Coordinates of C-alpha atoms in Angstrom, one line a residue:
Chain A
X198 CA 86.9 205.2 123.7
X199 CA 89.8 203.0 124.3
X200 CA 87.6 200.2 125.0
X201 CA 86.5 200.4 121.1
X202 CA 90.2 201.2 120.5
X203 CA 91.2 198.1 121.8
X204 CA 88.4 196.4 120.1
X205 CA 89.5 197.7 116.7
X206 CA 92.7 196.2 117.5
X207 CA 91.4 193.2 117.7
X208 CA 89.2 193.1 114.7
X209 CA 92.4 193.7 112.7
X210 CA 93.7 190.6 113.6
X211 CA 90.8 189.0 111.3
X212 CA 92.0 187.9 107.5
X213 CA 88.8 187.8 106.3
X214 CA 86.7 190.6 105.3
X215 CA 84.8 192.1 108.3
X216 CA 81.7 193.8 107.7
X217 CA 80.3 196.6 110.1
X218 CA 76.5 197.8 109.6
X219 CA 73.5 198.8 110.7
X220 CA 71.4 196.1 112.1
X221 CA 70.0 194.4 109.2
X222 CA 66.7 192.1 109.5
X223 CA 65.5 194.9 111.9
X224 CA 61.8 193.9 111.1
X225 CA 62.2 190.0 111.8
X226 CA 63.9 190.5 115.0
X227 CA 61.4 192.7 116.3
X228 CA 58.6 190.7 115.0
X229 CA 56.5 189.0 117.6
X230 CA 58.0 185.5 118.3
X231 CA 56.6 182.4 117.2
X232 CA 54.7 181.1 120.4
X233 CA 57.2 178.3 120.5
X234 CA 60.0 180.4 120.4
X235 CA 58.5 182.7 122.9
X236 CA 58.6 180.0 125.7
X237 CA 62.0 178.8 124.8
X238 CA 63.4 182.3 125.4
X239 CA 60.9 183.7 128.0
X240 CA 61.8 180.5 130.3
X241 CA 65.2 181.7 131.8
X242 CA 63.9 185.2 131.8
X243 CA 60.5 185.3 133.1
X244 CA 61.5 187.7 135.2
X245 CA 63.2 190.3 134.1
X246 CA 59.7 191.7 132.1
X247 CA 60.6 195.5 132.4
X248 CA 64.2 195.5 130.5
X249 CA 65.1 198.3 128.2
X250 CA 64.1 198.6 124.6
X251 CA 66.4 197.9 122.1
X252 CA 66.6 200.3 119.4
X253 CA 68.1 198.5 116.3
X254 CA 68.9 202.1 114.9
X255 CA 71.8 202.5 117.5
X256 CA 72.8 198.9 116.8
X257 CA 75.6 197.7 114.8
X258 CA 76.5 194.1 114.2
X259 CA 79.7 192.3 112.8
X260 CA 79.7 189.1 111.1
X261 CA 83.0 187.3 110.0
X262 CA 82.0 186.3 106.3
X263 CA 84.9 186.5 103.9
X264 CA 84.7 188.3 100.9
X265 CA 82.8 186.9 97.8
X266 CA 79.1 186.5 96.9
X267 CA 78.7 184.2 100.5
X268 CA 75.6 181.8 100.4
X269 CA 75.9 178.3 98.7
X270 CA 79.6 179.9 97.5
X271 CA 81.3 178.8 100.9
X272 CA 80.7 177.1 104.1
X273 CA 82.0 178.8 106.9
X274 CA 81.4 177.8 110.8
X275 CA 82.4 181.1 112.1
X276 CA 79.1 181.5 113.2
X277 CA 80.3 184.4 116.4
X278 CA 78.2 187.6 116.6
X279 CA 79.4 190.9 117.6
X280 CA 76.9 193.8 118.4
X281 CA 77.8 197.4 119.6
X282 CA 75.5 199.6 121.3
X283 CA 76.8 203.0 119.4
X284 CA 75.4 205.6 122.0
X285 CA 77.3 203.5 125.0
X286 CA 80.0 201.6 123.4
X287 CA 79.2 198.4 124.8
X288 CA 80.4 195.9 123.1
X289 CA 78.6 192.0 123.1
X290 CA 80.5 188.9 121.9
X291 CA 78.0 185.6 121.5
X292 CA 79.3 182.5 120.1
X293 CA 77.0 180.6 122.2
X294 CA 75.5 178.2 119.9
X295 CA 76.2 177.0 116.1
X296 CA 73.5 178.6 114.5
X297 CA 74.1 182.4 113.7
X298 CA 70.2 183.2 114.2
X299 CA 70.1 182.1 118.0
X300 CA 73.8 183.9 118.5
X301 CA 72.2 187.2 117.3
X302 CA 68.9 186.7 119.5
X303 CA 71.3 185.9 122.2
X304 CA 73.7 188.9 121.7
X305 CA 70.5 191.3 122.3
X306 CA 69.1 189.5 125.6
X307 CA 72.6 189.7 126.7
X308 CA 72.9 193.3 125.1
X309 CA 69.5 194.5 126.5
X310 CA 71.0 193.1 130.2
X311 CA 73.6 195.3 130.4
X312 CA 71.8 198.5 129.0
X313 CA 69.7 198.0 132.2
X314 CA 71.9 197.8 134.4
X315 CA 73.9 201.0 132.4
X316 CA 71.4 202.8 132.2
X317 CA 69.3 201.8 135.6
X318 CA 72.1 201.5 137.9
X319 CA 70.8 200.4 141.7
X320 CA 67.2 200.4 140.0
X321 CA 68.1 197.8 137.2
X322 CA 66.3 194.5 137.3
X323 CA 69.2 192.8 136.8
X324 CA 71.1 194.2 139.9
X325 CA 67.7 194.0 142.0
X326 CA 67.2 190.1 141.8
X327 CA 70.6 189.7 142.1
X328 CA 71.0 191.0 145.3
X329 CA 67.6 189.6 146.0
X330 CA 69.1 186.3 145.7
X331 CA 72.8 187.2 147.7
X332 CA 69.9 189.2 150.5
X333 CA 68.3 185.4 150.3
X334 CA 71.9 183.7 150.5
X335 CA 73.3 185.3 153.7
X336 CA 69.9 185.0 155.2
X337 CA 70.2 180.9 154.6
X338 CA 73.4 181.2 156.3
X339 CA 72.6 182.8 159.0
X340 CA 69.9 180.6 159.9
X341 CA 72.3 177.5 159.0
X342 CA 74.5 178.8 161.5
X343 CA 72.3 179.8 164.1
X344 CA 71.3 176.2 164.4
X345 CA 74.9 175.2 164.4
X346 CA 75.4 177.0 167.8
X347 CA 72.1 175.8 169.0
X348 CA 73.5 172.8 168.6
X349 CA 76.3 173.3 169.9
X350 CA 75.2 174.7 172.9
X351 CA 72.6 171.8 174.0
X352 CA 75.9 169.0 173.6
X353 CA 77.4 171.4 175.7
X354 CA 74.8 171.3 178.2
X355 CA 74.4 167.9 178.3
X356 CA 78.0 167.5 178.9
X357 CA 77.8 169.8 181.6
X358 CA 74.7 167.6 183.0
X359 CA 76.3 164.8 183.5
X360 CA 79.7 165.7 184.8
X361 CA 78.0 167.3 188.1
X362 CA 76.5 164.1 188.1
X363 CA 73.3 164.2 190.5
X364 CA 73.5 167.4 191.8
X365 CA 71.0 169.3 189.7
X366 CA 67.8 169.1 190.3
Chain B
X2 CA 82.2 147.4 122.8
X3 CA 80.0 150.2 121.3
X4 CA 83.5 152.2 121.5
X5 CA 84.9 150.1 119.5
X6 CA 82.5 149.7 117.2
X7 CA 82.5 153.5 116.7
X8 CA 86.3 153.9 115.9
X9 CA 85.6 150.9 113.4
X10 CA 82.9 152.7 111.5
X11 CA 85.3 156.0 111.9
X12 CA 88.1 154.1 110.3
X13 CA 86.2 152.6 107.3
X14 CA 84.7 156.5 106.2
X15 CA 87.8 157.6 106.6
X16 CA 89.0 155.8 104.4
X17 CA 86.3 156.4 101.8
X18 CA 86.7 159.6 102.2
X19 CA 90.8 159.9 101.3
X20 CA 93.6 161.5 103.0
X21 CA 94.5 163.9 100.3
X22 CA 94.9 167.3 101.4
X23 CA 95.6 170.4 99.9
X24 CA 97.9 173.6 100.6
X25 CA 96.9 176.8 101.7
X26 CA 95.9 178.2 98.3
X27 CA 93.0 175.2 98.1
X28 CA 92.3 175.2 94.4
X29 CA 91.2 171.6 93.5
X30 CA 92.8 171.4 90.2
X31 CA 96.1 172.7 91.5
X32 CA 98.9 170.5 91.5
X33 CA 99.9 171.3 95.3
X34 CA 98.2 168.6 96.6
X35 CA 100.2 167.8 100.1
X36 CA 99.9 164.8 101.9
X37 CA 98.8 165.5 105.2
X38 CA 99.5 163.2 108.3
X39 CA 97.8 163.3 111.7
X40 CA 100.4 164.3 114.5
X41 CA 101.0 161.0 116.8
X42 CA 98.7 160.3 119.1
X43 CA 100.4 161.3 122.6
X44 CA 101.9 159.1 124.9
X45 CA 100.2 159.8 128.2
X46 CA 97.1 161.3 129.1
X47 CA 96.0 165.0 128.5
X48 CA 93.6 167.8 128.7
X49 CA 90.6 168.7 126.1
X50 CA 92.3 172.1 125.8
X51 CA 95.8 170.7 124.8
X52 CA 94.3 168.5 122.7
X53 CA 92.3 171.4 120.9
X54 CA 95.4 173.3 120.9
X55 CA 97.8 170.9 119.2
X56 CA 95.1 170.3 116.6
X57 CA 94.6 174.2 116.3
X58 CA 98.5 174.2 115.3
X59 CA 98.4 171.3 113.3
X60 CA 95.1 172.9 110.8
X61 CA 97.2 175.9 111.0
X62 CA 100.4 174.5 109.7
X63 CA 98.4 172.3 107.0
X64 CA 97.0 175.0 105.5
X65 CA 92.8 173.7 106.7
X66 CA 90.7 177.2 106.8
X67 CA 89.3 177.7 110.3
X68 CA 91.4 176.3 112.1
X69 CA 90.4 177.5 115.4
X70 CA 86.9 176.8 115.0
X71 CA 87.6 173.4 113.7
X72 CA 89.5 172.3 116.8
X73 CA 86.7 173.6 118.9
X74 CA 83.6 171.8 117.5
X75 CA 85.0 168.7 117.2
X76 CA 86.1 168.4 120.6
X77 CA 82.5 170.2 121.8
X78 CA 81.0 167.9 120.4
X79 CA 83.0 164.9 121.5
X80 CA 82.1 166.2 124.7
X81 CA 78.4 166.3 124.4
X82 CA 78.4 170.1 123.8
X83 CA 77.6 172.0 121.2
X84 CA 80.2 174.9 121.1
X85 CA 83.3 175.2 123.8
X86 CA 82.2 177.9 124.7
X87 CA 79.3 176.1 126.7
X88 CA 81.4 173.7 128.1
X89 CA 82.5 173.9 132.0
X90 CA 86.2 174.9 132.3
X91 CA 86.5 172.0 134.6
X92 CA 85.5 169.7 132.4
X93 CA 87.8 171.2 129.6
X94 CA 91.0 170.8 131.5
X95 CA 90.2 167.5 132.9
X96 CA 92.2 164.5 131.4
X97 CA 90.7 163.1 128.3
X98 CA 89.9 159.2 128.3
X99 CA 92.4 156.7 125.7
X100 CA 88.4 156.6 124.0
X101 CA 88.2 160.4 123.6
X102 CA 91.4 161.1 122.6
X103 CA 91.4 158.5 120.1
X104 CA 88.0 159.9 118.8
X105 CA 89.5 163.2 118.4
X106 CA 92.0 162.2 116.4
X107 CA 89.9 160.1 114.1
X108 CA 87.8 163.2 113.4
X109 CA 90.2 165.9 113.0
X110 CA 92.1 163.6 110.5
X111 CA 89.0 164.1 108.7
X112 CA 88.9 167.4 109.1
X113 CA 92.7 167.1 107.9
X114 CA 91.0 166.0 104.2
X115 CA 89.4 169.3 104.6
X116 CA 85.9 167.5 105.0
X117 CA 83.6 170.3 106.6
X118 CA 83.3 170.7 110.2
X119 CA 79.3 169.6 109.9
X120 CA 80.4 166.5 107.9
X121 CA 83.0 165.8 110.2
X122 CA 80.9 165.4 113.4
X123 CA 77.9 164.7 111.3
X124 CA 75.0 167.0 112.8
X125 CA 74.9 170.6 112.5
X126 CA 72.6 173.7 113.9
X127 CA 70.0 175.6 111.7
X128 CA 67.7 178.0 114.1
X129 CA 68.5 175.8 116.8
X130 CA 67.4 173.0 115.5
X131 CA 69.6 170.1 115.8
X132 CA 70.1 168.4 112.1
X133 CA 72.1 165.0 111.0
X134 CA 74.4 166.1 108.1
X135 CA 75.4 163.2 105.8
X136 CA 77.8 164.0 102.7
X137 CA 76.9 165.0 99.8
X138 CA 73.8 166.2 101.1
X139 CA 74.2 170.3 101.2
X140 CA 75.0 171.7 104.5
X141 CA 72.5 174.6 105.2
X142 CA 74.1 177.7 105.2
X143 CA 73.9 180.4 107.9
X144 CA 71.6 183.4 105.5
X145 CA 69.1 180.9 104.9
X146 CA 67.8 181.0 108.3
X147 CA 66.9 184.4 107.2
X148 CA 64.7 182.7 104.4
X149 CA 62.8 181.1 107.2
X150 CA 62.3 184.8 108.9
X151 CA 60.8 185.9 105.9
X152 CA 58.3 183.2 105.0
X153 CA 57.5 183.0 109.0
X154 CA 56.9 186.7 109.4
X155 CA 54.5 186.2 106.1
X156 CA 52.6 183.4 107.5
X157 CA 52.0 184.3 110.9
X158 CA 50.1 187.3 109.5
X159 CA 48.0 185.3 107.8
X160 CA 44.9 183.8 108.9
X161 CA 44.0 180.2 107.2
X162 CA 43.8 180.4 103.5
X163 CA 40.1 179.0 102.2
X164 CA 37.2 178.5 104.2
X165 CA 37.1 178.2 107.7
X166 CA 39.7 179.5 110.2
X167 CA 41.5 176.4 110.8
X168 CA 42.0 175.5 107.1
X169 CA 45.7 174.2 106.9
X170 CA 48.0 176.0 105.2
X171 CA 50.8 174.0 103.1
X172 CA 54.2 175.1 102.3
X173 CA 56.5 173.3 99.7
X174 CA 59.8 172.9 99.1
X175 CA 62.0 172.5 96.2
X176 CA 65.5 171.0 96.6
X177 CA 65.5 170.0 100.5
X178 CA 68.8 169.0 100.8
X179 CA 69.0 168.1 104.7
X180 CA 65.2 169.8 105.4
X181 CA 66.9 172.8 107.1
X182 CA 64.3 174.8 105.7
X183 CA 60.9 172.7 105.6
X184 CA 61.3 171.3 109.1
X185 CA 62.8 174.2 111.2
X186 CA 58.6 175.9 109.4
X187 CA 57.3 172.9 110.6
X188 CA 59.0 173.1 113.9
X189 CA 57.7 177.1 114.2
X190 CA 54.1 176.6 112.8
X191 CA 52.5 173.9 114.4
X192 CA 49.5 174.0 112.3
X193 CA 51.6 173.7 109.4
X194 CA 51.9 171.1 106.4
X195 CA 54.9 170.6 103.6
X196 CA 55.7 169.2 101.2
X197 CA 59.6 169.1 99.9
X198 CA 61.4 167.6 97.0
X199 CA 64.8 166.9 95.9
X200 CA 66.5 165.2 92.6
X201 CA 68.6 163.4 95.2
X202 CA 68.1 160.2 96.8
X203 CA 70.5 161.0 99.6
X204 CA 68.6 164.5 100.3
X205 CA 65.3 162.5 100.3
X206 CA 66.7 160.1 102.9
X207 CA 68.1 162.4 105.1
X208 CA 65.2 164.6 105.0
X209 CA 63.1 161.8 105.9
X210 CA 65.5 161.1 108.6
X211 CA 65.7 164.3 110.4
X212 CA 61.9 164.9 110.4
X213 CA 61.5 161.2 112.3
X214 CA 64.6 162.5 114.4
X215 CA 62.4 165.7 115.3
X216 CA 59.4 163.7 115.4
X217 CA 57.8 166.0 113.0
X218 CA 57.3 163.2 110.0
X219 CA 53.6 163.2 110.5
X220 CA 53.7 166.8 108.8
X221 CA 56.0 166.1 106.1
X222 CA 56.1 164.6 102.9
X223 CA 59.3 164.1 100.8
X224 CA 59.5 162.8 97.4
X225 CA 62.0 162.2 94.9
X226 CA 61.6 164.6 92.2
X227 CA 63.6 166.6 89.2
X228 CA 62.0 169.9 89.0
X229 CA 63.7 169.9 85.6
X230 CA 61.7 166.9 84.6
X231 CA 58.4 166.3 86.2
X232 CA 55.6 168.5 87.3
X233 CA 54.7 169.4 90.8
X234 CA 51.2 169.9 90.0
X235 CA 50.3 165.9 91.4
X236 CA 51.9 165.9 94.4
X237 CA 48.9 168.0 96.1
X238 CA 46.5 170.8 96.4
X239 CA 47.9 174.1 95.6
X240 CA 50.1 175.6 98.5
X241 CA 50.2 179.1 99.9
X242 CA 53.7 179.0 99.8
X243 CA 56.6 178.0 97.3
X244 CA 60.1 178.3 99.1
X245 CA 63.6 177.7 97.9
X246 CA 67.2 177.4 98.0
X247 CA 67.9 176.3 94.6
X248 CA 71.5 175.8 93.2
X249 CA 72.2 179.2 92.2
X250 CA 75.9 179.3 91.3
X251 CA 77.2 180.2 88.4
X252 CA 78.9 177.6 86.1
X253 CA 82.1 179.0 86.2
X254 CA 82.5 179.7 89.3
X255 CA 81.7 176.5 90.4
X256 CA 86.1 176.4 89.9
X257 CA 87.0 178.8 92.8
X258 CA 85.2 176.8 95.4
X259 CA 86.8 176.3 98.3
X260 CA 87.9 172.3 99.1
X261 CA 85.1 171.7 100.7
X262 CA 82.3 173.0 99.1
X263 CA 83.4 171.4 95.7
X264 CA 85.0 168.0 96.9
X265 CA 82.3 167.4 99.3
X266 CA 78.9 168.6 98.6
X267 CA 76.7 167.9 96.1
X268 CA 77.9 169.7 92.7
X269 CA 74.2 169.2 91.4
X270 CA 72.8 171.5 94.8
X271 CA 75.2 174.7 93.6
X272 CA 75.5 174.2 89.7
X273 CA 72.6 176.7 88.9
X274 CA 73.9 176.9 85.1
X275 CA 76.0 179.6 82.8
X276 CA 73.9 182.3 84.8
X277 CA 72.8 180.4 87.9
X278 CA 69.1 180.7 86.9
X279 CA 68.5 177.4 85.1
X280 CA 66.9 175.9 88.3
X281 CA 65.6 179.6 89.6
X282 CA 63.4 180.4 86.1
X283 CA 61.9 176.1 86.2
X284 CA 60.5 176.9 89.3
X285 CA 59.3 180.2 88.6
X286 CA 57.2 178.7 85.2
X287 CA 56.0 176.1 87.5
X288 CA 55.2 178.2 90.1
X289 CA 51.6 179.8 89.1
X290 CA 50.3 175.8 88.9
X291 CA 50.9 174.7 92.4
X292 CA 50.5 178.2 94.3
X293 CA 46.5 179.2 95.2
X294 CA 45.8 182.9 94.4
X295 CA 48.5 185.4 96.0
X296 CA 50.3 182.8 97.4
X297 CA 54.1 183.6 97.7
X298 CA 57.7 182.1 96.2
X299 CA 60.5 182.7 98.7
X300 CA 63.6 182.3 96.9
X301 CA 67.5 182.0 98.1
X302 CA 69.4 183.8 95.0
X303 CA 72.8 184.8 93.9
X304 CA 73.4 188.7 94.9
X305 CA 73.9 189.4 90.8
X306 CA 70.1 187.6 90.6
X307 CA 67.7 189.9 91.9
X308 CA 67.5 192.5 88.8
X309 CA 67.2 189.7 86.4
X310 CA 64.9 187.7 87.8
X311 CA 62.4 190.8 88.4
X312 CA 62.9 191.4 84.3
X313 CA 62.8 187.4 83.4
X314 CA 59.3 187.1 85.3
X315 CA 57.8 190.2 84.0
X316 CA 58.5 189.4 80.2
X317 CA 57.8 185.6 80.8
X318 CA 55.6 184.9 83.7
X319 CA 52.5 186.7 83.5
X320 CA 50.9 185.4 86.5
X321 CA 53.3 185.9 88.9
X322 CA 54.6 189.2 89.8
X323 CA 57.8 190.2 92.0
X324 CA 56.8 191.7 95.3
X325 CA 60.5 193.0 96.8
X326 CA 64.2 191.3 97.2
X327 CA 65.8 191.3 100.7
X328 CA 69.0 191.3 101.9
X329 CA 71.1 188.9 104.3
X330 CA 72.8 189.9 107.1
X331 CA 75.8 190.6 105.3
X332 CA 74.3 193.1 103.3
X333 CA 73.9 191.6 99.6
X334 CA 70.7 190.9 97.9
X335 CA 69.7 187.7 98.8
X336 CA 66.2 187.0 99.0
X337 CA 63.3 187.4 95.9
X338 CA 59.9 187.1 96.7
X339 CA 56.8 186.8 94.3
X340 CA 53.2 186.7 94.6
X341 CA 50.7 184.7 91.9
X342 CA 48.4 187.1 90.7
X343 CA 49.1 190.6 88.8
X344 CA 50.6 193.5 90.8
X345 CA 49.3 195.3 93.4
X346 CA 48.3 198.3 91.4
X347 CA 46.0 196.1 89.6
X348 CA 43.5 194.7 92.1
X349 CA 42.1 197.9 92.9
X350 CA 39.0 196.7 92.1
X351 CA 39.7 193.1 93.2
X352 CA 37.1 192.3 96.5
X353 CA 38.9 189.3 98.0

């Protein structure tokens, strides 16, 4: 609750007209992709196949547009996304890349991320590889290390070697 | 050398383009016109983020809309990114070169003129595709990528019109400004062929341009053509789909445009007439010639449109009738879409 409090705040620091609504465009996003498209987004996240549903009916999405009729009547860059998961509050900013289509793709891969690992917890894809890969990490250094000392251990050796000099057999 | 070739070619649009800016109330016939001057360039070296933020101020205090956003692309892009929000933090709080800072400066004084962003660092994003923008050429706006949706959600149902299944299917467009529309289809539907025409030179070109750019010229023709004047019917075999972004302002308030909308862009790609259907009801007349049976027109409209245009065609189009209007993701009507042929309730007994 104070999380959307403090959100709220913010949003009233915005001049222009702020617009909250349902998820419009519902059908197109949940359209299949284009095969092109379907590569370009499937090739960071080939992976994570068994991520929550999104329901766009518990979706709401903010765009900064100004008042007015919009379309040819202005040219704003503004292009930032906001979408709120009602149900859980969560709250996704994307203002990754200049065209307000990809943002709003991108807010729900980003969105549907962090209902997994809500809702998941210790299951959640997202959690699982990640400690696959920190699992994979220590294991790396271990090994790194254990060579180290290895190492280490046969200069000593050989040190050792030739101070007694001829001694050992 | 190539540096200095660049802040050469800067310097001479610049210019072109004027320094004249206006105050915070932006009306172009107002009186308050204020002279705005770039801040001096600084002494010593500094960071990409002071930089943005002393240009931030300086929009701020000169009244430029978007200030914050302005600031941001411009240097993103000087740094070969596309928003700064993609940029490394290291790299945004490194020391800018003499080059870049002097780049930046050159642009936002630009921007000063109130020249748009897209203008500004001449390229802009439409569904992720990368597009050169050249003034006066329209700069695609952010709810036509929703046009694209709808025509792409249309055609991917469909199998090939005509015989065979691999019979291409061909999609025109009327007035393609910078090919937002046209190319971004092409880029989605490989099998794909368009057509697009504009009654401006400049949009021709740049078209042309951005399809060799995207290396997708070998499915796209562009001609140089007045819808208002000369048919469509020549320029090939009737298309399964008729898409457009016609100028659909109204005449008067063409007046309350913002600096740069009506000192920059093209006043002939927003003027659509006393009611903003001049350009809207040529196409629709022309539309039954050049689409093949239940082929579609996808139009961009004003949110007043949609209601007229659904009477206008009924009393003076008989073979096209209007299938639904859509809304953008702001919430108005935006988007009217027609089929040739009569209604739906009439080809009950219709086999095909």
């Amino acid at each position: 609750m104070s999380r959307l409090l403090q959100f709220l705040g913010g949003m009233c620091r915005v001049s222009s007209r702020v617009i909250w609504r349902g998820s419009p465009g519902i059908s197109s996003l949940l359209r299949p992709l284009p095969p092109g498209l379907t590569c370009v987004l499937a090739a960071g996240k080939k992976d994570l196949v068994d991520l929550s549903v999104l329901n766009e009916d518990e979706l709401e999405e903010q765009f900064v547009r100004g008042s007015g009729p919009g379309g040819q009547a202005t040219n704003k860059t503004n292009n930032c996304v906001v979408l709120k998961h009602i149900p859980s509050g969560i709250v996704v900013k994307c203002h990754q890349t200049r065209s307000v289509d990809l943002n709003r793709k991108r807010a729900r891969e980003i969105m549907r991320e962090k209902l997994d690992v809500e809702n998941k917890g210790e299951l959640s894809e997202v959690l699982v590889k990640k400690k696959e890969s920190e699992v994979r990490k220590q294991e790396k250094r271990r090994k790194a290390n254990e060579h180290l000392e290895r190492k280490r251990l046969f200069k000593e050796s050989l040190a050792a070697d030739s101070r007694s000099g001829n001694d050992t057999v | 050398m190539h540096g200095g070739l660049f802040i050469l070619i800067m310097w001479r649009r610049s210019l072109s383009a004027g320094y004249r800016c206006f105050g915070p109330k932006g009306f172009w016939g107002s009186h308050a016109v204020r002279r705005c001057s770039a801040p001096a360039l600084p002494a010593g070296r500094i960071t990409a983020l002071q930089a943005v933020d002393l240009w931030k101020t300086h929009f701020w205090e000169s009244g430029v809309t978007e200030p914050d956003h302005s600031s941001h692309y411009i240097m993103a892009h000087l740094l070969g990114g596309k928003t700064i929000e993609s940029l490394e933090q290291a790299k945004l709080t490194e020391l800018l070169s003499r080059e870049k800072t002097e780049q930046m400066w050159k642009l936002c004084t630009r921007r000063l003129s109130r020249m748009p962003v897209q203008y500004v660092i001449e390229e802009w994003d439409f569904r992720g595709l990368t597009l050169k923008m050249r003034p006066p050429v329209f700069i695609p706006r952010p709810e036509t990528e929703e046009l694209v949706e709808l025509v792409l959600t249309d055609l991917e149902m469909k199998p090939g019109t005509g015989v065979g299944a691999d019979a291409q299917q061909t999609c025109m467009e009327v007035g393609c400004g910078s090919g937002a529309i046209s190319l971004s289809l092409l880029k989605s539907l490989p099998e794909l062929i368009a057509v697009a025409v504009d009654q401006s030179q400049d949009a021709v070109d740049l078209t042309a341009e951005n399809a060799l750019w995207l290396g997708l010229q070998d499915r796209l023709q562009v001609y140089h053509l007045d819808v208002m004047k000369e048919k469509l019917l020549s320029l090939c075999s009737p298309v399964s789909t008729l898409v457009s972004n016609p100028p659909y302002l109204f005449s008067d308030d063409m007046l309350l445009l913002e600096p740069e909308v009506i000192r920059f862009e093209d006043h002939a790609a927003l003027d659509g007439g006393k009611d903003g259907l001049k350009v809207i009801k040529q196409i629709l007349t022309l539309a039954p010639q050049i689409l093949s049976n239940k082929g579609r027109v996808y139009l961009e409209v004003d949110p007043r449109h949609p209601p007229l245009i659904r009477r206008w065609v009924e009393a003076n189009v008989e073979e096209l009738h209007y299938v639904e209007t859509r809304h953008d993701i702001t919430g108005r009507p935006r988007f009217c879409i027609l089929q040739k042929g009569k209604s739906n309730k009439d080809h009950k007994l219709d086999l095909d």
